[in-house]
XYZ file of C-alpha atoms in Angstrom:
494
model
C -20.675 87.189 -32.103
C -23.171 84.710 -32.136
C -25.555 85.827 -35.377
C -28.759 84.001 -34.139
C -28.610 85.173 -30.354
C -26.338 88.309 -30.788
C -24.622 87.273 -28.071
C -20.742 87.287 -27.666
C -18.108 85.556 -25.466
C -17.826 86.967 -21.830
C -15.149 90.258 -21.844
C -13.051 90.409 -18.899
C -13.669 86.957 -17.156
C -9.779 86.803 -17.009
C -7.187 88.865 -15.512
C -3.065 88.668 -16.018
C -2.619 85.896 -13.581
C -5.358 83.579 -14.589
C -4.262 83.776 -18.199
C -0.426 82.633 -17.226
C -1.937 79.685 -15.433
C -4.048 78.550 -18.548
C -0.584 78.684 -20.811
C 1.516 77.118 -18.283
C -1.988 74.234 -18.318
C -1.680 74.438 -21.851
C 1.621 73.221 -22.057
C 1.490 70.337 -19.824
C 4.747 70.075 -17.758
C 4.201 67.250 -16.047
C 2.222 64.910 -18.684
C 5.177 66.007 -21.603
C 7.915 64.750 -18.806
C 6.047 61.592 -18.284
C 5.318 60.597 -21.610
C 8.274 62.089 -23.709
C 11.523 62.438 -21.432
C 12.194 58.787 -22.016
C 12.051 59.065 -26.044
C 13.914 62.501 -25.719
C 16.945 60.620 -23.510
C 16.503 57.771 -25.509
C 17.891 59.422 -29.000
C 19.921 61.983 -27.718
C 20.836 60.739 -24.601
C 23.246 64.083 -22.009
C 22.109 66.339 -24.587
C 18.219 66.380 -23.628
C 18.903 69.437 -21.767
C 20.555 71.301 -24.680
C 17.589 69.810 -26.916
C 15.129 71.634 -24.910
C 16.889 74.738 -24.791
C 17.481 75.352 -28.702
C 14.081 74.170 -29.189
C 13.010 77.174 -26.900
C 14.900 79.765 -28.745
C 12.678 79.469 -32.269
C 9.461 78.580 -29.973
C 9.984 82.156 -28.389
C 9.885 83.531 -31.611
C 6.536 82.217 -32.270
C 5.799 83.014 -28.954
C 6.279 87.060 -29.784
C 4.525 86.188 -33.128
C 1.217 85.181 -31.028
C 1.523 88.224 -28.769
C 2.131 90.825 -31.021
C -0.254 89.933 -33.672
C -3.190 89.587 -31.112
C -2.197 93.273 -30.073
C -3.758 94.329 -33.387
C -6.622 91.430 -34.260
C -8.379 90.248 -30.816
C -10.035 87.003 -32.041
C -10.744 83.640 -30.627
C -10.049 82.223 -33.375
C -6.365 83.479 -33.345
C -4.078 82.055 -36.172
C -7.014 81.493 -38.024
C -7.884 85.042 -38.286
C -4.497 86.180 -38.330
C -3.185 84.295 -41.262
C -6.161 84.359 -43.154
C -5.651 88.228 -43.289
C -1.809 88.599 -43.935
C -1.280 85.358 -46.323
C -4.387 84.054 -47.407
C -7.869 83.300 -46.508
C -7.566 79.540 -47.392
C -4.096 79.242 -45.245
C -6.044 80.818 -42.533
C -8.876 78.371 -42.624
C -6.186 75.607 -42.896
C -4.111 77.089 -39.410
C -7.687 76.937 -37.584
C -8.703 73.175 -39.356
C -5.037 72.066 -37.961
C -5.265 73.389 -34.679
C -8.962 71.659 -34.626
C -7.799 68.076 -35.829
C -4.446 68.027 -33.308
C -6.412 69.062 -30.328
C -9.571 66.124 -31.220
C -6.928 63.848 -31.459
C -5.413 64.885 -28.446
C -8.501 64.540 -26.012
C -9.125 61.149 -27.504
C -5.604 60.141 -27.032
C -5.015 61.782 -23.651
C -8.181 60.732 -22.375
C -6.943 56.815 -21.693
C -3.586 57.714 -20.003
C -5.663 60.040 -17.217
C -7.782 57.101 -16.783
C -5.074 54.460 -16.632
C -2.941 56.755 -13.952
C -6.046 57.620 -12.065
C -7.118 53.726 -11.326
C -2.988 53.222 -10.390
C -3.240 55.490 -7.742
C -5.314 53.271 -5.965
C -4.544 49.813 -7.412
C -2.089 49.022 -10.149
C -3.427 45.849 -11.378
C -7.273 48.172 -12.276
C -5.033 50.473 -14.630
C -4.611 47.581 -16.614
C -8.575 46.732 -17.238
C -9.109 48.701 -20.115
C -12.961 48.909 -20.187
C -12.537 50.606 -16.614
C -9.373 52.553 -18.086
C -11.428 53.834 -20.225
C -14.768 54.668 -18.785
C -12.417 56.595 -16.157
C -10.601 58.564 -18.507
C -14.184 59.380 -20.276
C -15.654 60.570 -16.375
C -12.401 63.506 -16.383
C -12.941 64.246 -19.912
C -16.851 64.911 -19.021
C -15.978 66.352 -16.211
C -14.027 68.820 -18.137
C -16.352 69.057 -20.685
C -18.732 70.662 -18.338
C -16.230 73.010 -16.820
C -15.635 74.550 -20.525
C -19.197 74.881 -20.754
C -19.400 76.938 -17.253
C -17.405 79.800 -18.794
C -13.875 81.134 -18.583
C -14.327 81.887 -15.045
C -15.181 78.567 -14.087
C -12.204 77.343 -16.209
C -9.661 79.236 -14.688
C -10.869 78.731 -11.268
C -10.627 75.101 -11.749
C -7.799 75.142 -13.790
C -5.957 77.384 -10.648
C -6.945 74.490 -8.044
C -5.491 71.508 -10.769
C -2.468 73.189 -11.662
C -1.801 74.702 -8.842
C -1.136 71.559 -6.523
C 0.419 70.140 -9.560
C 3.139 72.861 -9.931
C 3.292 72.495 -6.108
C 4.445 68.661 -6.273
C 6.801 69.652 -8.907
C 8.388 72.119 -7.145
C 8.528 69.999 -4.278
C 10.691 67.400 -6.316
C 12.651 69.895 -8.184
C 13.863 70.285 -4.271
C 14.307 67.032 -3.887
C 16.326 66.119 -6.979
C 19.041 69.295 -5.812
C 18.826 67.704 -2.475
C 19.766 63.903 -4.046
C 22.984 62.641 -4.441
C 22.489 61.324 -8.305
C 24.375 57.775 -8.776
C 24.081 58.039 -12.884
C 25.929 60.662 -14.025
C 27.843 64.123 -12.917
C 25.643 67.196 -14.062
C 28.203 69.192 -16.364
C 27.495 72.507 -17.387
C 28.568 70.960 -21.283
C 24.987 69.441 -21.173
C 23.568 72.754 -22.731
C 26.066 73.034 -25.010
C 26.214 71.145 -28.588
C 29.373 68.734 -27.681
C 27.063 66.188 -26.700
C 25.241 65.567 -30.240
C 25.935 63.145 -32.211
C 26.758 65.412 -35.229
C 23.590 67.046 -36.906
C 21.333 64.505 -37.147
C 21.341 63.894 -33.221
C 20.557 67.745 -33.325
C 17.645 67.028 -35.752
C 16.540 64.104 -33.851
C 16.387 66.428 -30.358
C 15.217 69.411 -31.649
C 12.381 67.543 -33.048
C 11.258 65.469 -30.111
C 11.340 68.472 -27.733
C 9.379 70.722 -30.319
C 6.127 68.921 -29.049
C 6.839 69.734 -25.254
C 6.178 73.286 -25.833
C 2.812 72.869 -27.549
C -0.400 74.905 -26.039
C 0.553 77.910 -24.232
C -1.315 79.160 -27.363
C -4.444 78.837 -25.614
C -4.084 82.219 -24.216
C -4.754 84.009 -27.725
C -7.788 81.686 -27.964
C -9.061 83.075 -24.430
C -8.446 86.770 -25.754
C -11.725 87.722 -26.381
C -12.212 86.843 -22.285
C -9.612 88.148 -21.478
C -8.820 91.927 -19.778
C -6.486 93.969 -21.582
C -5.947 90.900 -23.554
C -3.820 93.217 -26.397
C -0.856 93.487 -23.544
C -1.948 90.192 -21.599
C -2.274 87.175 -23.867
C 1.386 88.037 -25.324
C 2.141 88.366 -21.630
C 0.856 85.593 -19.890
C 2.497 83.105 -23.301
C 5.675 84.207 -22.648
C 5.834 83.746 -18.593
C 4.074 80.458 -19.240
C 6.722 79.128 -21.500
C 9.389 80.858 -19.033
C 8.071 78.565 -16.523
C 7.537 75.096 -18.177
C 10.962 75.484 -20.069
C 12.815 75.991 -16.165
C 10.805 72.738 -15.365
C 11.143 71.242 -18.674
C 15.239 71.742 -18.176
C 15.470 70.816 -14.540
C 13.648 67.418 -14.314
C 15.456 66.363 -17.765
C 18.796 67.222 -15.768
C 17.511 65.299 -12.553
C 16.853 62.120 -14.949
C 19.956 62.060 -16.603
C 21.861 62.799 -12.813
C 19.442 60.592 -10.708
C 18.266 57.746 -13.112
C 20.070 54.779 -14.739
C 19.359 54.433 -18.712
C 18.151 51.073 -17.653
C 15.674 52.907 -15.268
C 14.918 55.331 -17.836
C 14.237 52.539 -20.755
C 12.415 50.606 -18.239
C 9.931 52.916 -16.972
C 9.216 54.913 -20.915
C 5.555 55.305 -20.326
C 6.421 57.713 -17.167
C 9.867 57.783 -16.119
C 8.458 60.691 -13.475
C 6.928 58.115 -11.637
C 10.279 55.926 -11.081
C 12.279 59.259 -10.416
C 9.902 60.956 -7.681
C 10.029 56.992 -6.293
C 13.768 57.022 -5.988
C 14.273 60.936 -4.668
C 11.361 60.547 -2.455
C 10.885 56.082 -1.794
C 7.109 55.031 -0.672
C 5.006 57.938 -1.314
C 7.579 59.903 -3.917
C 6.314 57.612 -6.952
C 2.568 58.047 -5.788
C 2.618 61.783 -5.671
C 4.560 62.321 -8.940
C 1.623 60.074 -10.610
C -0.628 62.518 -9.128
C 1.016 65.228 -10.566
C 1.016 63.313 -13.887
C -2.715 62.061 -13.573
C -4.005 66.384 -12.636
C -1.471 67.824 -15.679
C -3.346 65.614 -18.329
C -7.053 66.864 -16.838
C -5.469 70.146 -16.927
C -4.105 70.114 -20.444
C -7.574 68.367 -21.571
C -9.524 71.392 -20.602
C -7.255 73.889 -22.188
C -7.436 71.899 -25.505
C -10.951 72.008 -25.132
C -10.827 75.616 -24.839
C -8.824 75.908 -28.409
C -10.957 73.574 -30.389
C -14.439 75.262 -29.446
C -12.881 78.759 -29.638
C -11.123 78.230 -33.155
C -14.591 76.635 -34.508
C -16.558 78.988 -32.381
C -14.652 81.594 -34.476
C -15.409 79.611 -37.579
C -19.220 79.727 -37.079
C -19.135 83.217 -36.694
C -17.619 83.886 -39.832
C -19.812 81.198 -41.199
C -16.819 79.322 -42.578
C -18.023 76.164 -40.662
C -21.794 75.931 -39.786
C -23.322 79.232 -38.267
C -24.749 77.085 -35.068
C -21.055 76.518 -33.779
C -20.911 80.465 -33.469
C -24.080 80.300 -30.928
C -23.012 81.505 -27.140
C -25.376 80.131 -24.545
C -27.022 83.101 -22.875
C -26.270 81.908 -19.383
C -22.773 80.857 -19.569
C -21.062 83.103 -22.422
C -19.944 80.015 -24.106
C -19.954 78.216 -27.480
C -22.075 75.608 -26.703
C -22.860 74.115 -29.523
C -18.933 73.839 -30.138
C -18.716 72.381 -27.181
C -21.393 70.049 -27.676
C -19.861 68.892 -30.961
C -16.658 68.160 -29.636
C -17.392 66.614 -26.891
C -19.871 64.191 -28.909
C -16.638 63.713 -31.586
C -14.046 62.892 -29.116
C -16.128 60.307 -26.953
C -17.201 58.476 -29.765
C -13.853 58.439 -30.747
C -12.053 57.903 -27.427
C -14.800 54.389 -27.160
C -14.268 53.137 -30.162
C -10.358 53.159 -30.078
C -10.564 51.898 -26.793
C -13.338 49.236 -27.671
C -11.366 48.440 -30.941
C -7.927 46.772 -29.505
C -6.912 47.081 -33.187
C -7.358 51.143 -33.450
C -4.455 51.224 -30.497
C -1.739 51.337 -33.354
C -4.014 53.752 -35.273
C -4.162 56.202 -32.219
C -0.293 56.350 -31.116
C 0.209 57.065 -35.342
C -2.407 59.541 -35.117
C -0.844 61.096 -31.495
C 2.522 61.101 -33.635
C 0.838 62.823 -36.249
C 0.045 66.117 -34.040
C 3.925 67.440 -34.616
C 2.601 67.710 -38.202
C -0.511 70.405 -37.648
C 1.458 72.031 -35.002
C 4.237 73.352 -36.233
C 2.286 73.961 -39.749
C 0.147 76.739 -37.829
C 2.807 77.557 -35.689
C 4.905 78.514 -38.917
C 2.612 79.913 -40.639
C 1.958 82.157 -38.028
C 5.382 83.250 -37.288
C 5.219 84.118 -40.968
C 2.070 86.397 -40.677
C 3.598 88.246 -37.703
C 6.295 89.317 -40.354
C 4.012 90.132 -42.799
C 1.801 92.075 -40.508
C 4.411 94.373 -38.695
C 6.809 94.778 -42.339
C 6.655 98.393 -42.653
C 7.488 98.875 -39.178
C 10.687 96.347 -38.562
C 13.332 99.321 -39.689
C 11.715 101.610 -37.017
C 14.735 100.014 -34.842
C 16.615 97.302 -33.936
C 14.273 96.108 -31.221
C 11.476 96.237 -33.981
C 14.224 94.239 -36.594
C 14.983 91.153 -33.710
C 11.227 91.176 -31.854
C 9.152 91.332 -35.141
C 11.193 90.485 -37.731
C 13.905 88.369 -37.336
C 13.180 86.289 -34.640
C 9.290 85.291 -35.343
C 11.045 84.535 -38.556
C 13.719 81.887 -37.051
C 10.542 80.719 -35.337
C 8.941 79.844 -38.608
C 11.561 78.517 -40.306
C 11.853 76.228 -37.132
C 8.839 75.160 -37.406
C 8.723 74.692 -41.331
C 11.823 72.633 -41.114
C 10.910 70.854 -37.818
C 7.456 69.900 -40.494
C 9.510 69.030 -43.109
C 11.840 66.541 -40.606
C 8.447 64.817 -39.704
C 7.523 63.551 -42.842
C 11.054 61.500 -43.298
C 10.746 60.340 -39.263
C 7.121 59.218 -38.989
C 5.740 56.130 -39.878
C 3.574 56.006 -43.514
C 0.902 55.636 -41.748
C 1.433 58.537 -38.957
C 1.535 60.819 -42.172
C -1.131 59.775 -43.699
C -3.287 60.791 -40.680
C -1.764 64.304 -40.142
C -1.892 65.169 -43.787
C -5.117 62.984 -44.539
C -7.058 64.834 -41.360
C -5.300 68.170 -42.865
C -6.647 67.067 -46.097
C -10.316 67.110 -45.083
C -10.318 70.329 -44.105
C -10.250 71.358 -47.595
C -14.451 70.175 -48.209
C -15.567 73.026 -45.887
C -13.249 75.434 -46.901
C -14.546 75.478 -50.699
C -17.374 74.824 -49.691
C -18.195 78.090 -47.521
C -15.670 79.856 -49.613
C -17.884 79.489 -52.777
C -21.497 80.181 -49.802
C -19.425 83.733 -50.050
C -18.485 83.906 -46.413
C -17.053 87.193 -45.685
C -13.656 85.269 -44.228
C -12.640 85.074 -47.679
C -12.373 88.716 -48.813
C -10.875 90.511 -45.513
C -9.856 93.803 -44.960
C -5.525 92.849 -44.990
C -4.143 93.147 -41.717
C -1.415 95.626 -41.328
C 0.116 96.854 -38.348
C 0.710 100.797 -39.490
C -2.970 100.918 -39.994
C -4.426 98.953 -36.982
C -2.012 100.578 -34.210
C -2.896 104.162 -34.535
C -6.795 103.886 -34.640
C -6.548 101.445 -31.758
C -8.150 103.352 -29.167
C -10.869 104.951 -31.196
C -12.158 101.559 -32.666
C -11.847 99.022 -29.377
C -15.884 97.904 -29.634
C -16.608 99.585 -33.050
C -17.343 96.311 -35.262
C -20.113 96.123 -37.039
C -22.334 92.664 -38.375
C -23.919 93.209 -41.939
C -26.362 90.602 -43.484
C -25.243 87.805 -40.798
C -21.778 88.005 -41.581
C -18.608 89.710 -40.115
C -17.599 93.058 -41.487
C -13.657 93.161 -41.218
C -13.328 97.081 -41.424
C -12.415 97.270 -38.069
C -8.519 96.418 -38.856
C -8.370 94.340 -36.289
C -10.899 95.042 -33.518
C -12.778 92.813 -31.439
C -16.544 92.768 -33.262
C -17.666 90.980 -29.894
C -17.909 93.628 -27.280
């Protein structure tokens, strides 16, 4: 709640359907294809398939994390809130600070390739002009700036119309590729299977390249103050979403390795869609799969916008970050001064490396560096489900795999997947993801030792929040400007 205008985010702007949209948006099907497949083939070569899939096994475990937690703490700020009440205030501040820094560096970095595809639509030769590159890819980012600003509603209607036609012209060359007689190589069924590793550290290698496919169907739990029934639908609408982009994520990494040569594949890194939808579909196949590439990284842009301005929106509000960023505009129900912050951040930004041909290195480390803030609040996360639901995981075996055991394989994953990182990334890719980890520490003491209520919350516990979850939906209370956590767990917003 917004302490100066005692205002609140809009409830109910999104239903069940709406909300699996945003997390299939949020994971970016079509962009993660284009820009990773050819790395992922690249080190592990027939076994991208199987990569995906056992990377998809711990990710669902975070995935039930995410849901069940938000059944018993609705907030937009999400792991921030959520592990700052099971583990520890400060690891909570650091979840939110990580998500923040990955998703500022994403818009900057994502910003370029949108313009660059848009301009090849019409003319190849443009997408190479960088100052028009780049003042394109700022127009979409604008553009989607203002959409976030509109509300949720506005969001998800736009966000139905982009993803929609681009789910339509990848299901339209998922056709295709079943339809193609593949010259490269004979799918075998042994592709999901581990024969085709190259021992454990091809397993490693996978596992950790096709971790960062899967990254922002969290945006759901960051919506969940918007969203209706968002206790049952967030969890929902995360798991269906990463149903869905795993089936694509699988399929076209099949139809590369069937239809495409690794010369084709090497050739074509930057988007080896492009060269496949050419070949399944010659003269307008190549076009349309650009198109598809060019409205999944608008897409995924306004979802990341939506995390960043809800996780500092959140922030404001429990004045762990300056009180303005929890201000709602009256008119729109959103965080506009978040929004105007970010948006001012990542342009200036997005210029200057752009400007700057020399801060082109320093934004691929820094793009690089996102697997390390990731899967740090993904695991930690994972973790806090555990801690959360502990006294209830020997109810029953379903209790024992869903909240237990597998959010904890998740974490692990995720810990370890962290840990890989830091021996495969350049010095200087490290030294961003820790170093912009790092500086979240200044406003953490800071606001810690202001005596922000954040820091001394009621404990989150899953016994306590479930039973009194009807009587206290609405119930939370503000005291002296801050937020009163007595709730257990309850939306203080509507």
């Amino acid at each position: 709640m917004s302490h100066t205008s005692g205002r609140g985010l809009q409830p109910n702007a999104l239903g069940t359907f709406e909300t699996i949209v945003m997390a299939v948006a949020g994971s970016a099907p079509a962009y993660s294809l284009a820009a990773t497949t050819a790395v992922l083939v690249g080190a592990v070569g027939l076994a991208s398939p199987a990569a995906l899939l056992y990377c998809a096994i711990p990710m669902l475990g975070i995935v039930l994390a995410f849901g069940r937690l938000g059944r018993i703490d609705v907030n937009a700020g999400a792991t921030y809130s959520w592990v700052g009440r099971t583990l520890h205030p400060f690891l909570g501040f650091i979840s939110g600070w990580a998500l923040v820094v990955a998703a500022t560096i994403f818009m900057v970095a994502g910003s370029l390739p949108a313009g660059q595809m848009t301009l090849s639509l019409f003319d190849p030769d443009l997408a190479s002009n960088t100052a028009l590159a780049t003042a394109a890819g700022a127009g979409w980012f604008l553009l989607m700036l203002a959409v976030v600003l509109g509300g949720a509603r506005l969001s998800a209607r736009a966000q139905l119309l982009v993803s929609g036609v681009e789910l339509a012209i990848l299901a339209l060359f998922v056709l295709g590729a079943l339809l193609h007689n593949g010259a490269a190589a004979a799918f075998d069924w042994s592709w999901l299977g581990f024969g085709h590793f190259d021992g454990f550290t091809g397993f490693a290698a996978g596992t950790l390249i096709a971790a960062f496919y899967y990254w922002g169907w969290d945006v759901t739990s960051n919506l969940s103050e918007e969203t209706r029934d968002s206790r049952r639908t967030a969890g929902l609408a995360s798991l269906v979403g990463v149903g869905v982009v795993f089936l694509l994520f699988v399929v076209f990494t099949i139809a590369v390795n069937v239809i495409l040569t690794s010369e084709q594949i090497s050739a074509h890194d930057t988007n080896v869609l492009a060269v496949l939808g050419e070949v399944i579909w010659p003269g307008a196949g190549g076009k349309l799969m650009v198109l598809a590439v060019v409205l999944s990284t608008i897409a995924t842009l306004e979802t990341t916008l939506i995390q960043v301005t809800r996780s500092l929106f959140a922030m404001g509000r429990d004045r762990t970050m300056p009180a303005a960023l929890g201000v709602v505009h009256r008119r729109w129900n959103t965080p506009w001064v978040a929004v105007a912050v970010v948006g001012t951040v990542a342009l200036v930004l997005f210029v200057a490396s752009n400007a700057l041909g020399s801060t082109e290195k320093i934004m691929s480390d820094a793009l690089a560096a996102i697997g390390l803030q990731t899967t740090l609040y993904y695991g930690l996360a994972g973790l806090a489900a555990v801690v959360a639901y502990r006294k209830t995981l020997l109810a029953s075996p379903k209790d024992f795999v869903l909240g237990g055991a597998w959010p904890l394989l998740g974490s692990l994953f995720m810990f370890c997947v962290f840990a890989a990182s830091l021996t495969e990334l350049s010095a200087a890719a490290i030294a961003i993801g820790l170093g912009g980890l790092a500086v979240g520490v200044v406003p953490m003491l800071w606001y810690w030792r202001q005596g922000s209520a954040y820091y001394t919350p009621a404990r989150l516990d899953a016994t306590r929040a479930i039973p009194i979850e009807a009587v206290h939906v609405g119930s939370g209370t503000e005291r002296g400007g801050r937020r009163d956590h007595v709730d257990a767990g309850f939306p203080t917003d509507f």
